[in-house]
XYZ file of C-alpha atoms in Angstrom:
756
model
C 0.447 0.280 0.009
C 2.643 2.373 0.459
C 4.049 2.374 -2.138
C 1.280 3.081 -4.237
C 0.841 5.720 -2.135
C 3.192 7.317 -2.524
C 2.996 7.037 -5.944
C -0.260 8.823 -6.078
C 1.155 11.123 -3.669
C 4.061 12.111 -6.243
C 1.060 12.305 -8.456
C -0.897 14.523 -6.846
C 2.201 16.794 -6.405
C 2.905 17.252 -9.876
C -0.285 17.327 -11.610
C -2.280 19.233 -8.918
C -3.880 21.665 -11.469
C -5.762 18.674 -12.455
C -6.061 17.559 -8.875
C -7.230 21.009 -7.717
C -9.486 21.022 -10.784
C -10.902 18.254 -9.945
C -11.932 18.833 -6.283
C -14.055 22.218 -7.062
C -15.166 21.029 -9.884
C -17.406 18.285 -7.005
C -18.070 21.175 -4.229
C -19.124 23.256 -6.944
C -21.145 21.076 -8.144
C -22.544 19.512 -4.152
C -22.482 23.382 -4.042
C -25.525 23.623 -7.000
C -27.105 20.140 -5.761
C -27.285 21.766 -2.845
C -28.756 25.386 -3.877
C -31.463 23.679 -5.959
C -32.605 20.889 -3.819
C -36.220 20.973 -2.918
C -36.045 21.727 1.684
C -36.424 18.430 3.133
C -39.628 17.162 4.114
C -40.265 14.999 7.198
C -37.795 13.032 8.372
C -39.497 9.581 9.626
C -38.615 8.163 13.009
C -39.753 4.505 12.306
C -38.197 1.786 14.535
C -39.615 -1.650 12.966
C -39.987 -4.490 14.782
C -41.324 -2.446 18.514
C -44.721 -2.498 20.496
C -45.428 1.650 19.430
C -44.372 1.017 15.870
C -46.702 -1.549 15.231
C -49.616 0.657 16.865
C -48.522 3.225 14.638
C -49.500 1.347 12.299
C -51.899 0.168 12.595
C -53.528 3.664 13.168
C -52.501 5.219 9.368
C -54.208 2.391 8.438
C -57.593 2.000 10.689
C -57.685 5.443 10.773
C -57.378 7.123 7.349
C -57.571 10.661 6.689
C -56.534 11.396 10.357
C -53.218 11.664 9.236
C -50.920 10.390 12.562
C -48.482 12.209 11.627
C -49.186 15.453 10.678
C -47.683 18.728 13.232
C -49.788 19.450 16.678
C -49.683 22.445 18.353
C -50.684 22.930 22.148
C -51.951 27.092 22.422
C -51.698 27.853 26.152
C -53.727 29.870 27.604
C -53.412 31.257 31.426
C -55.633 34.322 33.017
C -54.298 37.600 34.513
C -53.441 36.809 38.316
C -57.166 37.148 39.933
C -59.279 35.902 36.502
C -59.721 33.040 35.420
C -60.414 31.694 31.928
C -64.162 31.359 31.789
C -64.394 34.570 32.249
C -66.429 36.605 30.203
C -63.664 38.485 28.683
C -61.256 35.220 28.625
C -63.302 33.168 26.434
C -64.181 35.562 24.182
C -60.781 36.300 23.314
C -59.495 32.647 24.368
C -63.165 31.440 21.104
C -61.604 34.550 19.032
C -57.955 32.413 18.982
C -59.276 29.216 18.003
C -60.947 30.707 15.108
C -57.988 31.879 13.455
C -56.480 29.818 13.509
C -58.773 26.220 12.045
C -58.769 28.946 9.475
C -55.697 28.251 8.540
C -55.346 25.880 4.842
C -52.853 23.117 6.990
C -55.177 22.274 9.582
C -56.910 18.979 9.809
C -58.990 20.261 13.082
C -58.895 22.960 16.558
C -60.507 21.777 19.361
C -62.016 24.453 21.607
C -60.294 24.376 24.607
C -63.847 24.716 25.777
C -65.966 21.591 24.757
C -63.187 19.878 24.945
C -62.756 19.461 28.538
C -58.798 21.073 28.481
C -59.701 24.191 31.318
C -57.367 22.812 34.932
C -59.355 22.816 37.233
C -58.762 25.998 39.450
C -60.012 27.328 36.079
C -56.335 29.380 35.092
C -55.311 28.124 32.466
C -56.476 25.941 29.386
C -55.446 24.701 25.395
C -56.333 24.681 22.712
C -55.007 20.997 20.814
C -54.383 22.430 16.620
C -53.315 19.306 14.399
C -52.150 19.659 10.491
C -52.277 17.778 8.234
C -48.136 17.764 7.223
C -45.158 16.952 9.298
C -43.605 19.845 12.176
C -40.569 20.233 9.097
C -43.404 20.453 5.923
C -45.294 22.981 8.257
C -45.045 26.284 5.523
C -44.114 29.682 6.683
C -47.183 31.350 6.537
C -48.511 28.531 8.303
C -46.260 29.132 11.623
C -46.751 32.692 11.517
C -50.497 32.966 11.352
C -49.794 30.979 14.542
C -47.328 32.477 15.977
C -49.597 36.456 15.170
C -52.633 33.975 17.132
C -51.108 33.658 19.822
C -49.818 36.762 19.516
C -52.771 39.354 19.636
C -54.190 36.638 22.308
C -52.025 38.364 24.514
C -52.299 42.079 23.837
C -55.619 41.017 24.994
C -54.048 39.848 28.335
C -53.408 36.639 28.701
C -50.140 34.432 28.924
C -49.911 32.355 25.710
C -47.224 29.458 25.387
C -47.632 27.135 21.835
C -46.082 23.973 22.823
C -45.940 21.282 20.294
C -43.949 20.691 16.745
C -45.226 22.886 14.404
C -43.009 25.342 15.910
C -39.950 22.988 15.208
C -37.022 25.100 13.957
C -33.467 24.232 12.551
C -31.398 23.824 14.957
C -28.159 25.921 15.613
C -24.657 25.416 16.739
C -24.069 28.608 17.562
C -21.286 30.990 17.592
C -18.593 27.910 19.637
C -17.900 26.097 16.678
C -16.119 29.160 14.392
C -14.195 29.873 18.216
C -13.614 25.990 17.876
C -12.525 25.891 14.732
C -10.243 28.959 15.612
C -8.512 26.822 18.284
C -8.113 24.794 16.034
C -5.892 27.998 13.965
C -4.431 28.750 16.525
C -3.377 24.948 17.551
C -2.297 24.792 13.975
C 0.272 27.563 13.906
C 1.857 26.948 16.798
C 2.573 22.781 15.223
C 4.288 24.089 12.602
C 5.569 27.213 12.608
C 3.664 29.085 9.784
C -0.018 30.394 8.576
C 0.995 29.127 5.020
C 1.611 25.117 6.376
C -1.358 25.960 9.496
C -4.268 26.588 6.936
C -3.200 23.678 4.276
C -5.290 21.255 7.290
C -7.462 23.761 7.727
C -8.835 24.968 3.285
C -8.773 20.867 3.146
C -11.379 20.404 5.936
C -13.655 22.902 4.721
C -13.871 21.639 1.601
C -14.456 18.190 2.459
C -16.772 19.721 5.000
C -18.163 21.625 1.972
C -18.479 19.224 -0.701
C -20.071 16.506 2.169
C -22.851 18.454 4.395
C -23.563 19.798 0.770
C -24.521 17.032 -0.555
C -26.241 15.248 2.405
C -28.492 19.374 1.969
C -29.014 17.462 -1.834
C -30.254 13.879 -0.501
C -31.795 15.363 2.199
C -35.463 15.600 0.695
C -34.992 12.023 -0.997
C -33.302 10.347 1.580
C -35.373 12.113 4.217
C -32.590 12.721 6.833
C -32.803 15.402 9.249
C -31.126 18.163 10.660
C -29.109 16.966 12.473
C -27.818 14.318 10.648
C -25.498 17.272 8.363
C -24.829 18.629 11.695
C -23.568 15.304 13.210
C -20.881 14.802 9.347
C -20.153 18.542 9.955
C -19.001 17.807 13.634
C -16.947 14.752 12.637
C -16.253 15.664 8.882
C -14.501 18.850 9.745
C -12.712 16.829 13.334
C -10.593 14.433 11.345
C -10.328 16.476 8.487
C -7.969 19.020 9.261
C -6.523 15.268 11.723
C -5.592 14.155 8.284
C -4.414 16.265 6.905
C -2.499 17.928 10.223
C 0.211 14.362 9.633
C 0.850 13.681 5.841
C 1.979 17.750 6.428
C 3.542 17.336 10.026
C 5.257 13.612 7.350
C 6.244 15.705 4.674
C 8.158 18.185 6.907
C 9.838 15.660 8.917
C 10.864 13.970 5.210
C 12.196 17.513 4.348
C 14.412 18.141 7.659
C 15.993 14.091 6.424
C 17.311 15.906 2.516
C 14.343 14.841 0.085
C 13.494 16.780 -3.117
C 9.396 17.974 -2.261
C 7.948 15.948 -4.695
C 9.611 12.601 -3.363
C 9.105 14.161 0.305
C 5.743 14.460 -0.629
C 4.607 10.864 -1.951
C 7.029 9.160 0.834
C 4.399 11.696 2.870
C 1.179 9.554 1.892
C 3.510 6.588 1.820
C 4.446 6.888 4.757
C 1.253 9.058 7.486
C -1.311 8.139 4.075
C -0.784 4.732 4.702
C -2.158 5.478 9.013
C -4.859 8.108 7.466
C -6.475 5.247 5.211
C -6.869 1.800 8.110
C -7.673 5.358 10.950
C -10.765 6.403 8.396
C -11.435 2.604 7.908
C -11.790 1.804 10.812
C -13.696 5.853 12.150
C -15.708 4.721 9.090
C -17.020 0.465 10.518
C -17.801 1.989 12.895
C -20.296 4.429 11.557
C -21.465 2.434 9.144
C -22.135 -0.770 12.171
C -24.674 2.109 13.213
C -27.172 0.225 10.852
C -27.541 -2.694 13.070
C -29.845 -1.073 16.060
C -31.504 -0.595 12.811
C -32.932 2.556 14.007
C -33.829 3.939 9.786
C -32.689 7.690 10.807
C -29.109 6.279 12.982
C -28.067 4.291 10.156
C -28.828 7.470 7.564
C -26.619 9.768 10.402
C -24.181 6.704 10.225
C -23.517 5.967 6.999
C -24.133 10.972 6.534
C -21.508 11.121 8.505
C -18.772 7.639 7.653
C -19.414 9.277 3.680
C -17.555 12.340 5.837
C -14.804 10.915 6.368
C -14.032 8.652 3.166
C -14.161 12.076 1.726
C -12.030 13.895 4.646
C -9.734 10.883 3.860
C -8.512 11.149 -0.424
C -8.891 15.164 0.423
C -5.919 14.277 2.934
C -4.244 11.942 0.495
C -4.435 13.868 -3.441
C -5.573 17.312 -2.144
C -2.775 18.164 0.371
C -0.061 17.016 -1.795
C -1.164 19.289 -4.379
C -1.445 22.040 -2.196
C 1.866 21.907 -1.469
C 3.014 21.732 -4.468
C 1.689 25.070 -5.205
C 2.618 26.229 -1.480
C 6.446 25.096 -2.322
C 8.799 26.983 0.092
C 6.860 28.552 2.032
C 6.916 24.710 3.668
C 9.753 24.420 5.752
C 11.489 21.490 7.470
C 10.094 20.745 10.287
C 12.704 22.765 12.428
C 13.684 25.798 10.381
C 13.003 28.434 11.309
C 14.545 29.352 8.493
C 13.934 30.286 4.599
C 17.599 28.529 3.787
C 16.245 24.460 5.152
C 15.611 21.812 3.030
C 17.125 23.943 -0.841
C 19.294 19.701 -1.876
C 17.174 17.218 -3.389
C 20.434 15.296 -1.509
C 22.255 13.844 1.203
C 25.727 13.549 2.056
C 28.346 13.192 5.065
C 29.304 16.008 6.470
C 33.191 16.681 8.438
C 31.572 17.388 11.432
C 30.525 13.629 11.508
C 32.910 11.777 13.532
C 31.067 8.592 14.003
C 31.103 8.395 9.954
C 26.573 8.666 10.328
C 24.749 10.998 8.506
C 23.431 13.878 9.689
C 19.725 15.214 8.274
C 19.192 18.587 6.206
C 18.129 20.173 9.809
C 21.096 18.467 11.781
C 23.654 20.546 9.811
C 21.889 23.847 10.001
C 20.771 24.080 13.576
C 22.976 20.964 14.917
C 21.715 17.923 17.209
C 18.559 18.543 17.992
C 17.570 18.327 21.690
C 15.104 15.499 23.391
C 11.594 17.228 22.887
C 9.017 17.163 26.153
C 7.281 14.289 24.182
C 11.575 12.622 24.350
C 11.546 13.432 27.778
C 7.683 12.047 28.943
C 8.021 8.778 26.531
C 11.651 7.609 28.830
C 10.017 8.813 31.477
C 7.471 5.698 31.220
C 9.247 3.733 30.066
C 11.459 4.287 33.662
C 8.035 4.022 35.514
C 5.278 2.402 32.991
C 3.866 -0.138 36.801
C 3.365 3.658 38.034
C 2.388 5.393 34.777
C -0.134 2.709 33.817
C -2.084 2.153 37.199
C -2.573 6.065 37.715
C -4.217 5.853 34.727
C -5.913 3.487 34.790
C -7.640 4.201 38.374
C -7.713 7.886 37.331
C -10.319 6.867 34.312
C -12.052 4.031 36.310
C -13.190 7.056 38.611
C -14.579 9.357 36.035
C -16.623 6.609 34.953
C -18.053 5.485 37.669
C -20.909 8.240 37.509
C -21.849 5.529 34.737
C -23.152 3.683 36.770
C -26.275 5.357 37.811
C -26.404 6.031 33.700
C -30.561 6.923 32.726
C -31.691 6.633 28.871
C -34.186 9.332 27.659
C -35.499 10.309 24.241
C -35.563 14.690 24.572
C -38.768 16.735 25.009
C -40.567 19.826 25.286
C -39.438 19.633 28.698
C -35.603 19.893 28.158
C -35.624 23.365 25.972
C -34.231 26.104 27.502
C -37.016 27.799 29.719
C -36.860 31.385 27.183
C -38.877 28.921 24.799
C -41.838 28.806 24.240
C -42.626 25.308 23.796
C -40.447 25.199 27.559
C -43.108 27.724 28.662
C -46.208 26.062 27.628
C -44.308 22.579 28.955
C -44.189 23.490 32.206
C -47.906 25.843 32.123
C -49.491 22.456 31.272
C -47.605 20.972 33.808
C -49.519 23.350 36.308
C -52.237 23.303 35.183
C -52.620 19.895 34.762
C -50.083 17.767 36.324
C -46.457 16.437 34.567
C -48.520 13.431 33.492
C -49.863 15.335 30.947
C -47.430 16.598 28.798
C -46.255 12.842 27.416
C -50.003 11.477 27.314
C -49.812 7.330 26.549
C -52.300 6.652 23.450
C -53.203 2.421 23.294
C -54.735 1.276 20.454
C -56.999 -1.182 21.993
C -57.001 -3.779 18.097
C -60.304 -5.590 18.129
C -60.783 -6.811 14.653
C -59.995 -10.834 15.803
C -62.294 -10.153 18.673
C -66.113 -11.452 18.508
C -67.400 -8.233 21.352
C -65.201 -5.460 19.880
C -67.438 -2.570 22.640
C -66.699 -5.084 25.347
C -63.578 -5.210 24.554
C -62.851 -1.437 24.668
C -64.311 -0.701 27.812
C -62.970 -3.622 29.380
C -58.914 -2.416 28.713
C -59.741 0.845 29.870
C -60.881 -0.792 33.518
C -58.541 -2.687 33.006
C -56.116 1.071 33.159
C -57.855 2.729 35.417
C -56.849 0.324 38.045
C -53.628 0.408 37.141
C -50.771 3.244 39.669
C -49.646 6.551 38.104
C -53.169 6.714 36.146
C -55.099 10.516 36.874
C -56.666 10.172 33.696
C -57.838 7.338 30.929
C -60.270 8.646 28.144
C -63.548 6.988 27.150
C -62.115 4.433 23.391
C -62.727 6.466 20.350
C -63.761 3.314 17.752
C -63.029 4.020 14.207
C -66.213 3.859 11.219
C -65.440 -0.155 11.355
C -66.179 -0.615 15.245
C -63.161 -2.871 14.930
C -59.884 -0.001 16.171
C -60.690 1.773 19.288
C -57.613 4.242 20.610
C -57.928 5.857 24.656
C -55.979 8.328 25.506
C -53.951 7.648 29.231
C -52.346 10.559 31.496
C -49.871 9.401 33.135
C -49.064 11.287 36.894
C -45.100 11.948 36.304
C -43.483 12.610 33.552
C -42.593 11.636 30.810
C -39.310 10.959 30.691
C -39.608 9.410 34.210
C -38.504 5.892 35.062
C -42.174 5.623 36.351
C -44.134 6.603 33.986
C -42.463 3.544 31.913
C -43.255 0.751 34.239
C -47.176 2.370 33.722
C -46.365 1.754 29.892
C -45.200 -2.139 30.695
C -48.087 -2.225 32.826
C -50.348 -1.817 30.378
C -48.510 -4.017 28.217
C -48.411 -6.842 30.421
C -52.283 -6.235 31.034
C -52.537 -6.634 27.593
C -51.785 -10.109 27.465
C -54.227 -11.052 30.403
C -57.056 -9.093 28.176
C -56.123 -10.714 24.404
C -56.757 -13.973 26.151
C -60.278 -13.670 27.593
C -61.036 -11.132 24.594
C -59.170 -11.699 21.586
C -58.450 -8.129 21.804
C -54.501 -6.676 21.294
C -54.183 -3.563 23.064
C -50.752 -1.987 21.705
C -49.548 1.503 23.519
C -48.114 4.200 21.156
C -47.242 7.772 21.675
C -44.382 9.472 21.626
C -43.316 8.898 25.522
C -43.624 5.123 23.973
C -41.649 5.389 21.601
C -39.140 7.376 23.436
C -39.057 4.617 25.538
C -39.417 1.775 23.077
C -36.482 3.583 21.369
C -34.079 3.418 24.334
C -34.936 -0.218 25.429
C -33.777 -1.159 21.481
C -30.861 0.966 22.280
C -30.002 -0.559 24.769
C -30.456 -4.636 23.414
C -28.603 -3.742 20.888
C -24.980 -2.188 22.475
C -23.471 -5.819 23.218
C -23.550 -6.443 19.317
C -22.482 -3.125 18.192
C -19.841 -3.582 20.619
C -18.824 -6.771 19.382
C -19.340 -6.561 15.640
C -18.064 -2.761 15.554
C -14.785 -3.769 17.846
C -14.034 -7.169 16.409
C -13.339 -5.825 13.005
C -10.753 -3.225 13.540
C -9.520 -5.937 16.267
C -9.061 -7.557 12.216
C -7.963 -4.973 10.908
C -5.837 -3.083 13.213
C -4.008 -7.172 14.017
C -2.811 -6.613 10.278
C -2.358 -2.859 10.298
C 0.711 -3.729 13.796
C 0.890 -7.587 12.307
C 0.456 -8.015 16.217
C -1.624 -9.958 18.131
C -1.540 -7.609 22.277
C -1.540 -4.473 20.742
C -4.862 -4.319 18.660
C -6.122 -6.128 21.767
C -4.562 -3.479 24.184
C -5.845 -0.739 21.747
C -9.579 -2.355 22.133
C -9.478 -1.977 25.962
C -7.538 1.752 25.775
C -11.031 2.138 24.469
C -12.903 0.561 26.617
C -11.424 2.892 29.714
C -12.123 5.771 27.731
C -15.357 6.014 26.195
C -16.613 4.233 30.266
C -14.947 7.486 31.502
C -16.882 10.025 29.378
C -20.156 7.913 30.144
C -19.197 8.721 33.972
C -18.722 12.573 32.169
C -21.805 12.946 30.558
C -23.969 11.677 32.863
C -22.409 13.637 35.888
C -23.221 17.213 33.293
C -26.565 15.975 31.676
C -27.660 14.184 34.410
C -26.454 15.079 37.491
C -25.968 18.298 36.626
C -22.023 19.152 37.337
C -21.415 21.837 36.026
C -24.089 22.607 34.119
C -23.974 25.700 34.272
C -21.037 26.315 32.074
C -22.666 23.883 29.224
C -25.117 25.434 28.980
C -27.887 23.061 30.674
C -30.558 23.916 31.611
C -32.680 21.129 32.157
C -31.114 17.991 33.209
C -32.567 14.462 32.716
C -32.333 10.905 31.325
C -28.835 10.584 28.613
C -30.541 10.685 24.398
C -30.870 6.871 24.464
C -28.752 6.876 21.007
C -25.829 9.196 23.269
C -24.095 5.563 24.523
C -23.996 3.444 21.035
C -22.715 6.298 18.990
C -20.076 7.689 20.893
C -18.793 3.749 21.394
C -19.580 4.563 17.146
C -17.303 7.567 17.265
C -14.870 6.856 19.301
C -13.952 4.716 19.048
C -13.582 5.069 15.771
C -11.313 8.692 16.595
C -10.098 6.235 19.784
C -8.219 4.138 16.617
C -7.449 7.028 15.119
C -4.387 7.797 17.251
C -2.894 4.333 17.985
C -2.395 3.653 14.496
C -0.106 7.686 14.696
C 1.149 6.642 17.383
C 2.309 3.037 17.215
C 3.182 2.636 13.705
C 6.312 5.472 14.933
C 6.658 3.119 16.941
C 6.426 0.016 15.404
C 8.617 1.937 12.486
C 11.530 2.005 14.670
C 10.854 -1.040 15.693
C 11.314 -3.135 12.897
C 14.326 -1.043 11.615
C 15.720 -2.264 14.142
C 15.396 -0.592 17.541
C 14.776 -2.615 20.901
C 11.532 -2.102 22.722
C 11.976 0.627 24.819
C 13.727 3.110 22.583
C 11.365 2.687 20.101
C 8.275 3.035 22.164
C 10.907 6.554 23.040
C 11.078 7.503 18.838
C 7.394 7.317 18.707
C 7.211 9.733 21.128
C 9.233 11.616 19.401
C 8.274 11.679 15.748
C 4.801 11.657 16.960
C 3.857 12.810 20.429
C 3.484 16.604 19.370
C 1.309 15.715 16.348
C -1.013 13.445 17.517
C -1.543 16.348 21.059
C -1.559 18.818 18.274
C -4.365 16.424 16.728
C -6.173 16.157 19.849
C -6.586 19.930 20.603
C -7.911 20.628 17.496
C -10.167 17.511 16.984
C -11.872 18.312 20.970
C -11.887 22.588 19.553
C -13.770 21.259 17.384
C -16.395 19.331 19.502
C -17.149 21.486 21.636
C -17.682 24.565 19.798
C -20.250 22.282 19.653
C -21.832 22.300 22.896
C -23.040 25.722 21.839
C -25.910 23.987 19.615
C -29.934 24.304 20.294
C -29.899 20.752 20.016
C -30.174 19.172 22.946
C -28.134 16.175 21.620
C -25.917 18.041 19.640
C -25.577 19.291 22.747
C -24.412 16.339 25.196
C -22.255 14.872 21.605
C -20.499 17.158 21.030
C -18.877 17.778 25.169
C -18.761 13.657 25.023
C -16.934 13.373 21.689
C -14.649 16.318 23.217
C -14.576 15.570 26.678
C -13.865 10.977 25.509
C -10.794 12.639 23.144
C -9.652 14.193 25.697
C -9.477 11.167 28.140
C -8.262 9.178 24.949
C -5.605 11.198 23.378
C -3.992 12.324 26.815
C -4.866 9.786 30.021
C -5.169 5.596 26.895
C -2.287 6.828 24.677
C -0.430 9.347 25.677
C 0.216 6.968 28.995
C -1.058 4.345 29.630
C -0.241 2.547 25.485
C 3.477 3.056 26.319
C 3.350 1.971 29.915
C 2.031 -1.274 28.241
C 4.170 -1.350 24.995
C 7.288 -0.530 28.259
C 5.871 -3.670 30.486
C 5.324 -6.270 27.083
C 8.506 -5.680 25.610
C 9.293 -7.254 22.114
C 5.668 -9.694 23.065
C 4.027 -6.608 22.720
C 4.240 -6.907 18.420
C 4.880 -10.863 18.499
C 2.024 -13.454 15.922
C 2.194 -16.962 15.261
C 4.520 -17.225 12.200
C 1.692 -18.743 10.205
C -0.741 -15.994 10.643
C 2.231 -13.695 9.866
C 1.878 -16.242 6.634
C -1.507 -15.779 6.782
C -2.093 -12.082 6.950
C -1.214 -9.791 4.063
C 1.276 -6.702 4.121
C 0.077 -3.383 3.729
C 3.794 -2.326 4.455
C 2.679 0.572 7.127
C 5.342 1.269 7.728
C 6.381 1.916 4.662
C 9.197 0.177 4.331
C 9.118 -0.490 0.542
C 9.904 2.910 0.053
C 13.447 2.432 1.521
C 16.529 1.950 -1.159
C 19.292 -0.350 0.479
C 21.221 2.194 1.690
C 18.871 2.974 3.330
C 18.019 -0.573 4.161
C 21.898 -0.829 5.124
C 21.526 -4.416 4.292
C 20.676 -6.718 1.823
C 16.724 -7.504 0.345
C 16.621 -10.975 2.569
C 18.111 -8.909 5.433
C 15.798 -6.923 6.107
C 12.292 -8.552 5.473
C 13.455 -11.592 7.920
C 13.596 -7.735 10.026
C 10.213 -7.367 9.266
C 9.424 -10.604 10.612
C 11.285 -10.310 13.390
């Protein structure tokens, strides 16, 4: 692989005009497609195999024309202090508002509070339910404006009015912190390279890659029913890996220049060596993201595939556009360690008179003298001397951070998790105040009596059975369809939608339904947004272990090929589990327990997003393997070239620690930039990924990994001979690029060195 990528890098360097034209054309094509594409419609949130989805499908079949997936709005009214909603003036205002809402072209129905018994017991709060023919994302702006105007007019009449539901659903915003994250990345790149030009290349290529990826997602959003969160997550991951992959190649290019190579050869070798690591690191991320399909939640599958596509684009751009831009930059990109413009001018190498030992000095050494031990070298030397202490400290620290994860509660967000500045959240709070916390998450019970001899009796029996359950505040009379074979019953719990008590009630109704079916032949199903959220959480919990086995297993096999070792990939996987558990513990502490919630902009604590653990496992595993591949390949490169195991660890840190540190800080900055998002899921994922990268890069890869390798010694690189012969030689270390003079031995001896 290294030889192929070497040729690709040199070709891109020479044909830079052609390569740049291709990528600019792709960016333009994707941009035109995004601009001309129809707006994204509804995002179908189907959960195959769950009872809630089965009931939802049954409703669409037995209650045609009721727009089961249509948008809803609850216009909540509160009377001024000392007044009631039943007072003549307030009642007239509400009725006028209801009449105005009913005139909308997309309105299916509006329920009057006074005829629908939607006034609180104390008479101070009332609400009007509005149902639309289309989903919230498909509503015309004029319809949304009409809803807002009607509420504003009622406010002008003296009432407190707020609007809940999904009719005013807005595209999530990421906020200014995203720009701050990119700015931090730029500063880190400048510090790392000491050059604005070299620092600008990773940023430029990452932005082009993200532009192509996000524009393509936007262009296909309507056809594939991709939600707005999909493009945000693709942007988040694409930016992070795009900058990092380009960073590694540019850094290796500067190191090759410092060795005295010509620029075209240096570009080829950078792509052949660091580019090989980029390919395998990118593959692990793609495997982790595409593997989300095993969960069998279409929305999550689409998110994973879209983000994986953006990662693939980032890999291709790093392998082709970076060497092309290096060709354009010319001498403005200096060799590693160079301060002026005199370094790296000579394409060849030669011995110097000052080299008394007869060894060859690099181009950088000729100008600046022998390089001093950098911080990475000093740290690695310390870890090699004290491996057991460093290992224990790292494992105990991550274990302590993971403790809150034992209290993990999963759920999906509702209006109660919105900021208090939103009208949806204020409507949620008013309904809780007037009708109880469970009113915001009613359960819809669907009774399928098609197989029953007495449907009406079955409907009544189900209703009576539910009334006798604990935690039920109210049960509406059964509402049968025209055929009389199916009925819906609305159940109001006495607990909020995201609580454990509501989840227990859902299971209690389903358990009671089993006995009812045995008696009457009627099937009882529970659906609604609350029941759907519960089913999603359970489905994700059940899928987590199979997903872990699949993703970790595939990546483990891939890393065996890369490192030609059994213990190194095993160590990588175990280190990942430590970092992801510690990150989940941090998420629980902030978003569920409320620690530092004010600093993170978390206004309402509650259950962790049910998609968070499995999504974090997928993304963090891929990113963790990035650092493993980039750091450990330099160690293996030193080892197969003849260094002793302990010295190989130090050499790997000498060449890789600074760059891996910069890459981790950049990735943390990019992820942390999304903490400012108005979307609760994006905020939580941004924080979770940022803290996970911190734990994995600085504790696992920078401390635990070298400690374990130091303890294992030569055993770390052990591989059974039969497996060594069976595995393909992908040559990540770039051994095929070394000349006979560089090897210092014949081809046969060198191949034997690689095998040992």
